[in-house]
Coordinates of C-alpha atoms in Angstrom, one line a residue:
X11 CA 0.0 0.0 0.0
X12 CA 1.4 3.6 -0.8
X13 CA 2.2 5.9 1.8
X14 CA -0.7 7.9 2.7
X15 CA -1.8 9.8 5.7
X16 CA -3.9 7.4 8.1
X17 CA -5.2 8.2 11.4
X18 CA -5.3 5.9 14.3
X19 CA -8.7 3.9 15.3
X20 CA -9.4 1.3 17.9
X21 CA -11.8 -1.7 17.9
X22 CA -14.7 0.7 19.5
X23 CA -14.4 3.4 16.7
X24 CA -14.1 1.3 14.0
X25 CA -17.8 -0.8 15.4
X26 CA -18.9 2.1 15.4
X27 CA -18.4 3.3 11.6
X28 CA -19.9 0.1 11.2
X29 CA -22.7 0.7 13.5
X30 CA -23.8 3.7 11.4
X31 CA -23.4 1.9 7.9
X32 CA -20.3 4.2 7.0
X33 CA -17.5 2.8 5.6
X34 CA -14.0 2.8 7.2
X35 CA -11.0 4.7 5.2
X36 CA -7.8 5.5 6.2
X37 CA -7.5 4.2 9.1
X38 CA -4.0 2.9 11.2
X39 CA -5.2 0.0 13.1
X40 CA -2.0 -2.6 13.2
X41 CA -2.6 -5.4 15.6
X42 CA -5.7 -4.2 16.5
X43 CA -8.3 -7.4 18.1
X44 CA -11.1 -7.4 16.1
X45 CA -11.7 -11.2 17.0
X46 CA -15.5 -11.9 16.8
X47 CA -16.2 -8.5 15.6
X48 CA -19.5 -8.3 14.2
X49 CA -18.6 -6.9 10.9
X50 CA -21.0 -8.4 8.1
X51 CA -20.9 -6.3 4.9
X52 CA -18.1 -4.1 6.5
X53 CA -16.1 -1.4 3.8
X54 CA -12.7 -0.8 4.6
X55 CA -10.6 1.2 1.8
X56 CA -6.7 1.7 2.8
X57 CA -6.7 1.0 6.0
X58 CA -3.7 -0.8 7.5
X59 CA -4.7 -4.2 9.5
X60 CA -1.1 -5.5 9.6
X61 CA -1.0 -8.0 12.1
X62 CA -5.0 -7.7 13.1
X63 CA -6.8 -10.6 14.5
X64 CA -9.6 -11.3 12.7
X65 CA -10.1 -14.7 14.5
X66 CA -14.3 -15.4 14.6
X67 CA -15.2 -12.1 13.0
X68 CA -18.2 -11.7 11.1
X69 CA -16.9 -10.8 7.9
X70 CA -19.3 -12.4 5.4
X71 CA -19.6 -9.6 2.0
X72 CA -17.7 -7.2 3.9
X73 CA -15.2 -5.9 1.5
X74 CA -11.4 -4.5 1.7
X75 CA -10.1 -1.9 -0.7
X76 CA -6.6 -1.5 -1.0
X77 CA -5.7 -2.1 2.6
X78 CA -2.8 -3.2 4.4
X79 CA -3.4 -6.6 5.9
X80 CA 0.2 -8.2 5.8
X81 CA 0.2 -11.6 8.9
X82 CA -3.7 -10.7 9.6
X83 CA -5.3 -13.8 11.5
X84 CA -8.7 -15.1 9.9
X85 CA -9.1 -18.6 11.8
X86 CA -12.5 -19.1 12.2
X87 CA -13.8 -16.4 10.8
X88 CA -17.0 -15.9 8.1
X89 CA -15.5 -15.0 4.6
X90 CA -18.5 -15.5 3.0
X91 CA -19.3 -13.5 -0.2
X92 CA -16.0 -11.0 1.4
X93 CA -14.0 -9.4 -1.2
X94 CA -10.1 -8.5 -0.9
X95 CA -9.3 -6.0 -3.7
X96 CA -5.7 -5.1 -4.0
X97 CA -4.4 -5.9 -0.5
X98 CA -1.5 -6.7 0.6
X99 CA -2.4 -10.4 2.5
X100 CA 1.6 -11.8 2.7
X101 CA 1.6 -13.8 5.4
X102 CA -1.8 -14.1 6.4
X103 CA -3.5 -16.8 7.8
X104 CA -6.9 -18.8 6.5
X105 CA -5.9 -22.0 8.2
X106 CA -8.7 -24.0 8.6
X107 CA -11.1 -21.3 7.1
X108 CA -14.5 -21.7 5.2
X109 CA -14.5 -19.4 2.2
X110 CA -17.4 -19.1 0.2
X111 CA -17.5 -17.1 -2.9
X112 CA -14.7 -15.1 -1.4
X113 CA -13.1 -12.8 -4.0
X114 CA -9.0 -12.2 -3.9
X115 CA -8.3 -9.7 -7.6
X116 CA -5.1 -8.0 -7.9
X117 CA -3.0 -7.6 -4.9
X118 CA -0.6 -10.0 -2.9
X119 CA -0.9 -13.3 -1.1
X120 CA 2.3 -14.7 -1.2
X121 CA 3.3 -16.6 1.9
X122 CA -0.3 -17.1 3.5
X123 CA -1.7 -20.0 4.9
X124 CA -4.8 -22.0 3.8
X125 CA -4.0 -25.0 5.1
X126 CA -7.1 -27.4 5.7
X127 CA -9.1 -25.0 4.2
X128 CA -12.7 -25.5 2.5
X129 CA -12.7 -23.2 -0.8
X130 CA -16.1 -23.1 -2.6
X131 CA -16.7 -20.5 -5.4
X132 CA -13.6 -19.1 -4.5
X133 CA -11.8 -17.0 -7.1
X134 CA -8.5 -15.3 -7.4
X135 CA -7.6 -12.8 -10.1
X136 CA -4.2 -11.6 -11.0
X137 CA -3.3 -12.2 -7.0
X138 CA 0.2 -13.0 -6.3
X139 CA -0.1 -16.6 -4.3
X140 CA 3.6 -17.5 -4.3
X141 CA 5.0 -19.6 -1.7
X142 CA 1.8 -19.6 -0.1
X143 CA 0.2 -23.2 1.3
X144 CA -3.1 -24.3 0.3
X145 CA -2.3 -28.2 1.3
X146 CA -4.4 -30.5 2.6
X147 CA -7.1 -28.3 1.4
X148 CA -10.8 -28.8 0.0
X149 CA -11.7 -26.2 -3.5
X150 CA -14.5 -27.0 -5.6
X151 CA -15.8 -24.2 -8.4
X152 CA -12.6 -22.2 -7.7
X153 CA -10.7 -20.0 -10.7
X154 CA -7.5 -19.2 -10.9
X155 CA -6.8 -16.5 -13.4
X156 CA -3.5 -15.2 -14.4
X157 CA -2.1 -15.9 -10.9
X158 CA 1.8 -16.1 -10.1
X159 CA 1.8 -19.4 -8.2
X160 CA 5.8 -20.4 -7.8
X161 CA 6.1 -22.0 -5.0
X162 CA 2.4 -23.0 -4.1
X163 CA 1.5 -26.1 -2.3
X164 CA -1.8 -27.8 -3.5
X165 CA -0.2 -30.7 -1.8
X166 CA -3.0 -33.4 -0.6
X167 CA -5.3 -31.1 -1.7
X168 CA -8.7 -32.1 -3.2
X169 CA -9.4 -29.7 -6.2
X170 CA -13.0 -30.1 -8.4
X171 CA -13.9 -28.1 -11.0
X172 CA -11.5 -25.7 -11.3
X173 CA -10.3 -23.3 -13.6
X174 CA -7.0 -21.9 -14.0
X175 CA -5.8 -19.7 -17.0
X176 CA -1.3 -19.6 -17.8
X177 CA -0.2 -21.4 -14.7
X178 CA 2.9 -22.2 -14.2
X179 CA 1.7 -25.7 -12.6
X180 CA 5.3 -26.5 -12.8
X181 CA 6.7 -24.5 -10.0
X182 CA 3.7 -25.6 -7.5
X183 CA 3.8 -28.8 -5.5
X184 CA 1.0 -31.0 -6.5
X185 CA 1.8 -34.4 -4.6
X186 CA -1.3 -36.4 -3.7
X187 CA -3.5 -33.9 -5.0
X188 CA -7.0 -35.2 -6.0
X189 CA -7.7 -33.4 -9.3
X190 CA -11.3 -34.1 -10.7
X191 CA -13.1 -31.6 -13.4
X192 CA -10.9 -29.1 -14.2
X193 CA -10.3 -26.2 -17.3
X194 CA -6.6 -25.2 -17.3
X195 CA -5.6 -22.5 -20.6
X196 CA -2.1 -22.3 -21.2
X197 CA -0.8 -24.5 -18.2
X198 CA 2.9 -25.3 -18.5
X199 CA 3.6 -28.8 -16.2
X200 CA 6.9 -29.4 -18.3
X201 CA 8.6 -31.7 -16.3
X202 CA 6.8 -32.4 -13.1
X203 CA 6.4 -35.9 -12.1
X204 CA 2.4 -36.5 -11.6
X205 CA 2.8 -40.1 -11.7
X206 CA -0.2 -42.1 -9.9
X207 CA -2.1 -38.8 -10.0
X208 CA -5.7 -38.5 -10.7
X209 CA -6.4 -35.9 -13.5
X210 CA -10.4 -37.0 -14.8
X211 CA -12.4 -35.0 -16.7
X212 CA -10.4 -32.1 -17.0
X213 CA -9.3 -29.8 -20.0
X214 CA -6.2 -28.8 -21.0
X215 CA -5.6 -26.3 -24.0
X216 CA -2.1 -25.8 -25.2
X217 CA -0.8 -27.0 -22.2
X218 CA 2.7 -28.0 -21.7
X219 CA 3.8 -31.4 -20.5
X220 CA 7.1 -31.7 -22.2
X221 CA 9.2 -34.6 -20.4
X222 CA 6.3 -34.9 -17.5
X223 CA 6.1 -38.1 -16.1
X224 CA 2.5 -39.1 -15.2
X225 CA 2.6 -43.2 -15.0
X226 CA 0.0 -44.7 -13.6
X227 CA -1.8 -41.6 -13.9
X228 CA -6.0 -42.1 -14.1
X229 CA -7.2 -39.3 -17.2
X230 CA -10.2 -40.8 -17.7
X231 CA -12.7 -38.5 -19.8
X232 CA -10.0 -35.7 -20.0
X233 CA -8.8 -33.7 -23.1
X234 CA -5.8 -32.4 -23.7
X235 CA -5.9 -30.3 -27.1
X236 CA -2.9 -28.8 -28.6
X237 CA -0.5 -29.9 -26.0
X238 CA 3.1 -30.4 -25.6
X239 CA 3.6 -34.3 -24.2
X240 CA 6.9 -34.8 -26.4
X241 CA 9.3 -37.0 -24.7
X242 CA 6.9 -37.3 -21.6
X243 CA 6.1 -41.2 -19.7
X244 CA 2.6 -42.0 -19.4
X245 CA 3.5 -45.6 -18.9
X246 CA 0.4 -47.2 -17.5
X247 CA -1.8 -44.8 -17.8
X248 CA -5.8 -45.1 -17.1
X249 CA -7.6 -43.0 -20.2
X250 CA -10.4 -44.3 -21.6
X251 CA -12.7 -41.6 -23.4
X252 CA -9.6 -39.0 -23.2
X253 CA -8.6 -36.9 -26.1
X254 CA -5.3 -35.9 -26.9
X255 CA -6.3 -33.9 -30.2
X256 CA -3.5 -32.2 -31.9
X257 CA -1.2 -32.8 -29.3
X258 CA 2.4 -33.5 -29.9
X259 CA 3.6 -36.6 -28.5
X260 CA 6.7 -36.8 -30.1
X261 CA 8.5 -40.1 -28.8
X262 CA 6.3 -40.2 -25.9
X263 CA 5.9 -43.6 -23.9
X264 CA 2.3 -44.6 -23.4
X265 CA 3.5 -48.6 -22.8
X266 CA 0.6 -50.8 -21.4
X267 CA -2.0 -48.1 -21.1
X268 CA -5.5 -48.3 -21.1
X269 CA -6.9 -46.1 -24.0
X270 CA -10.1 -47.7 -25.2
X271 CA -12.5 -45.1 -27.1
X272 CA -9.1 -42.4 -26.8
X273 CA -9.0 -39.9 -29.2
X274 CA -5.6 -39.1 -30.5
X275 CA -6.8 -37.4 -34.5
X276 CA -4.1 -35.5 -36.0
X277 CA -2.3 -36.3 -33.0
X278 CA 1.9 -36.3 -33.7
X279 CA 2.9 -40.1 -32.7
X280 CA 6.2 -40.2 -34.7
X281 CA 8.7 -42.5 -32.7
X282 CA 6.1 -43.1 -29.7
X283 CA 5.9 -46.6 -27.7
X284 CA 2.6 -47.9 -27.6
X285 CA 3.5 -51.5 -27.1
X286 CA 0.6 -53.6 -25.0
X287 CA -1.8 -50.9 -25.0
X288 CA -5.6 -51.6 -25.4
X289 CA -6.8 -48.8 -28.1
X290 CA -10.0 -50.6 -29.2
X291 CA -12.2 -48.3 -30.8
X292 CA -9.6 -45.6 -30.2
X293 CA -9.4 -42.7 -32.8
X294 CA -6.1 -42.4 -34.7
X295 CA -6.9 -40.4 -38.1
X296 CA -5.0 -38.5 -39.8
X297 CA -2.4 -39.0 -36.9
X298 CA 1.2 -38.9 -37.9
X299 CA 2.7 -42.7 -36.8
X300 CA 5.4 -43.1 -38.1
X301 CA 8.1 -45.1 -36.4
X302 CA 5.6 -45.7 -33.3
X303 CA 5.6 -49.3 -31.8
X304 CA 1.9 -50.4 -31.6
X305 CA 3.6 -54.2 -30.7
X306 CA 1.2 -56.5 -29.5
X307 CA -1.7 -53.4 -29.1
X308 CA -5.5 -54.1 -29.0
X309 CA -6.6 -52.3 -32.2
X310 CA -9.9 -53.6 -32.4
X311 CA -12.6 -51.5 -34.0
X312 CA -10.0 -48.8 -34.1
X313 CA -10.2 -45.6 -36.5
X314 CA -6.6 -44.9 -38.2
X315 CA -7.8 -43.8 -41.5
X316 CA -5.5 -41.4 -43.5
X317 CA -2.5 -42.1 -40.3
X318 CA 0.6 -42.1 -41.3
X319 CA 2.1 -45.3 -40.3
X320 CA 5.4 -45.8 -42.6
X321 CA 7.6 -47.6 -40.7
X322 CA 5.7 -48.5 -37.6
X323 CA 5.7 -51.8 -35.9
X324 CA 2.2 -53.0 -35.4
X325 CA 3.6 -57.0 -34.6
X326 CA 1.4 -59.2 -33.2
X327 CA -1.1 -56.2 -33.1
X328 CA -5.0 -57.8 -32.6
X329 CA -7.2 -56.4 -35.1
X330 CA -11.1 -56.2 -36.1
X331 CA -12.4 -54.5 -38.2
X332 CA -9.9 -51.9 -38.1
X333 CA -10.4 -49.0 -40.2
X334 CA -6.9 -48.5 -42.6
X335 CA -8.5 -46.4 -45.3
X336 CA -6.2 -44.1 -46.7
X337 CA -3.4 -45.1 -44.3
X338 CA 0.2 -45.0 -45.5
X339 CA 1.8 -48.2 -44.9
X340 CA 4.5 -48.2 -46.3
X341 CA 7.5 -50.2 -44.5
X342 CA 5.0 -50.6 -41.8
X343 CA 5.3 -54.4 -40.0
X344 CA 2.6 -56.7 -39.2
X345 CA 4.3 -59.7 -38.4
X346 CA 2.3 -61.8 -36.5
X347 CA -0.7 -59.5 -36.5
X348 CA -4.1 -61.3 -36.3
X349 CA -7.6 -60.0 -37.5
X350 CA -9.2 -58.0 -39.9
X351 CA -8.9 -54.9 -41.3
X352 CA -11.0 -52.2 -43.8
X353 CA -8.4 -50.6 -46.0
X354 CA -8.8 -48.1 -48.2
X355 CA -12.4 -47.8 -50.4
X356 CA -11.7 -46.3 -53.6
X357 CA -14.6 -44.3 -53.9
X358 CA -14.0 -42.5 -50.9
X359 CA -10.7 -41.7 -51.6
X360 CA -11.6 -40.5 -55.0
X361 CA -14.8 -38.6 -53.4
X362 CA -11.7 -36.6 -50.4
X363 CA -10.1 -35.6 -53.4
X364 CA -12.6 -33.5 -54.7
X365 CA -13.9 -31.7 -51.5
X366 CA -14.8 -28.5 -51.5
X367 CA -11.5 -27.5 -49.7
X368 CA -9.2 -28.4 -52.9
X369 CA -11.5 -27.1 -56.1
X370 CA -12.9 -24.6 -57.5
X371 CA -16.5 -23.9 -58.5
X372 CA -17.0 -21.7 -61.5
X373 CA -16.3 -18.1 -61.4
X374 CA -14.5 -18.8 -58.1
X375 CA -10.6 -18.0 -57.8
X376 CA -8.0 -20.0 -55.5
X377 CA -6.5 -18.0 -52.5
X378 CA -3.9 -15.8 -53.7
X379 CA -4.1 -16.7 -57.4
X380 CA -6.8 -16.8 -60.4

């Protein structure tokens, strides 16, 4: 908070504001005990609370403006529908605290405590968090947006639906976190180790996962669209129903995973290891394949029409009616493979090459040319 003139105020003075529905400005009130203060719907605008005990206060929609509020002491108290707007909260503590559609935008709350904490409808715009410790921790309908989080520990945490827009997920601690419904924009995770983590039904958009290891991890019904997972382990993996559409995953190792019904079109495959994985009725088209080891994979009722698998090993691979229309195969091994297959139906291909994306009607001109 700026330097500005502030006057001193004690716990009767500032009741009474309160008392006559004004709102409290400017006041100095550091350390003051306002612990079971009745202070519901409260407005406090640059006032400075450093150190103030807030312990069993009422403080449900009050709102704080700007204010001062660095090692404040919530425990206990009602943060329900409460709004913290560009304050300085370093330090503070929320250990054990109910919030309820409690509001943190701008400001800082690096180094604070929610330890054990229930979060519900909680949201945090452009508020610094780093360092600060929300292990052990309960957040359901919670948003992240734009928030610094270096340092953060989620750790043991159970987090459903949430929503987090460019977080560096990679500089918070996320061991034995519970993840379950989720929308995360931009997260970069390059690196961590999430194995045996649960990550269901969330969505990831350009997310980064470059040499993450998440073995054993359960994705069930997630998506993952236009992400990095080059070079990443998902050895083991539980993902059934889970989309990795787009996504790189350059030389990644998805050995003996479960990815019935996945969804991997125009997905980049090249060099990956796939051996022993069950992809029946998975969705390969248009991927790119090449050089992947699909050795002794379930490809049952699989899509892999117009994939690129030239110089893949699909050995001992169990098909039926797998879909191969269109698919380049050249160099592409089969030893041993057993089942049948649907390759590629003249008329079709004939029919893709005319589709409205590659001709021409009459009087019509290509994109930059006649």
């Amino acid at each position: 908070m700026p330097d500005i003139e502030t006057k001193p105020a004690d716990r009767a003075e500032i009741l009474e504001y309160h008392a006559h529905e004004q709102p409290v400005m400017l006041k100095e009130a550091r350390g003051i005990d306002l612990a079971s203060a009745p202070l519901a719907k409260a407005h406090f605008v640059q006032c400075d609370f450093s150190s103030a005990d807030f312990r069993g206060a009422d403080l449900s929609e009050a709102s704080f403006v700007k204010c001062r509020m660095v090692g404040c002491i919530f425990q206990g108290a009602a943060l329900g529908g409460t709004s913290f707007i560009d304050c300085e909260l370093d330090r503070a503590d929320f250990e054990d605290c109910r919030l309820t559609e409690t509001r943190f935008v701008a400001g800082k709350t690096s180094m604070a405590t929610l330890r054990g904490a229930s979060l519900d409808r909680t949201s945090f715009v452009a508020t610094d968090l780093s360092s600060a410790d929300i292990s052990e921790a309960t957040l359901e309908r919670c948003s992240f947006l734009e928030c610094p989080i270096a340092g953060v520990s989620f750790a043991g945490s159970v987090l459903n639906t949430i929503f987090m827009t460019k977080s560096e997920l990679r500089k918070a601690d996320l061991s034995g976190a519970h993840i379950d419904v989720g929308l995360f924009a931009e997260a970069d995770m390059a690196g961590m180790d999430l194995s045996g983590q649960s990550w269901q039904h969330c969505t990831f958009h350009q997310g980064k996962f470059h040499g993450t290891r998440m073995d054993n991890a359960r994705l069930g019904g997630s998506v993952f669209n236009e992400c990095d997972f080059s070079e990443a382990s998902l050895k083991a993996v539980h993902a059934p129903m889970t989309c990795f559409t787009v996504s790189r995953m350059e030389r990644v190792d998805l050995t003996g995973s479960h990815l019935a019904l996945a969804n991997f079109h125009r997905a980049n495959l090249s060099g990956a290891v796939l051996n022993d994985c069950v992809l029946s009725s998975a969705v390969l088209s248009e991927a790119e394949c090449s050089n992947a080891q699909f050795e002794r994979c379930d490809l049952t009722q699989s899509e892999l029409s117009h994939s690129d698998l030239r110089g893949a090993n699909l050995s001992s691979a169990s098909f039926a009616n797998t879909k191969l229309h269109a698919a380049k195969t050249e160099g592409t091994l089969f030893f041993g493979a057993s089942g049948s297959t649907i390759g590629t139906d003249q008329e079709r291909a004939i029919a893709e090459l005319y589709s409205t994306k590659r001709v021409t009607l009459d009087g019509e001109t290509m994109p930059g040319g006649s």
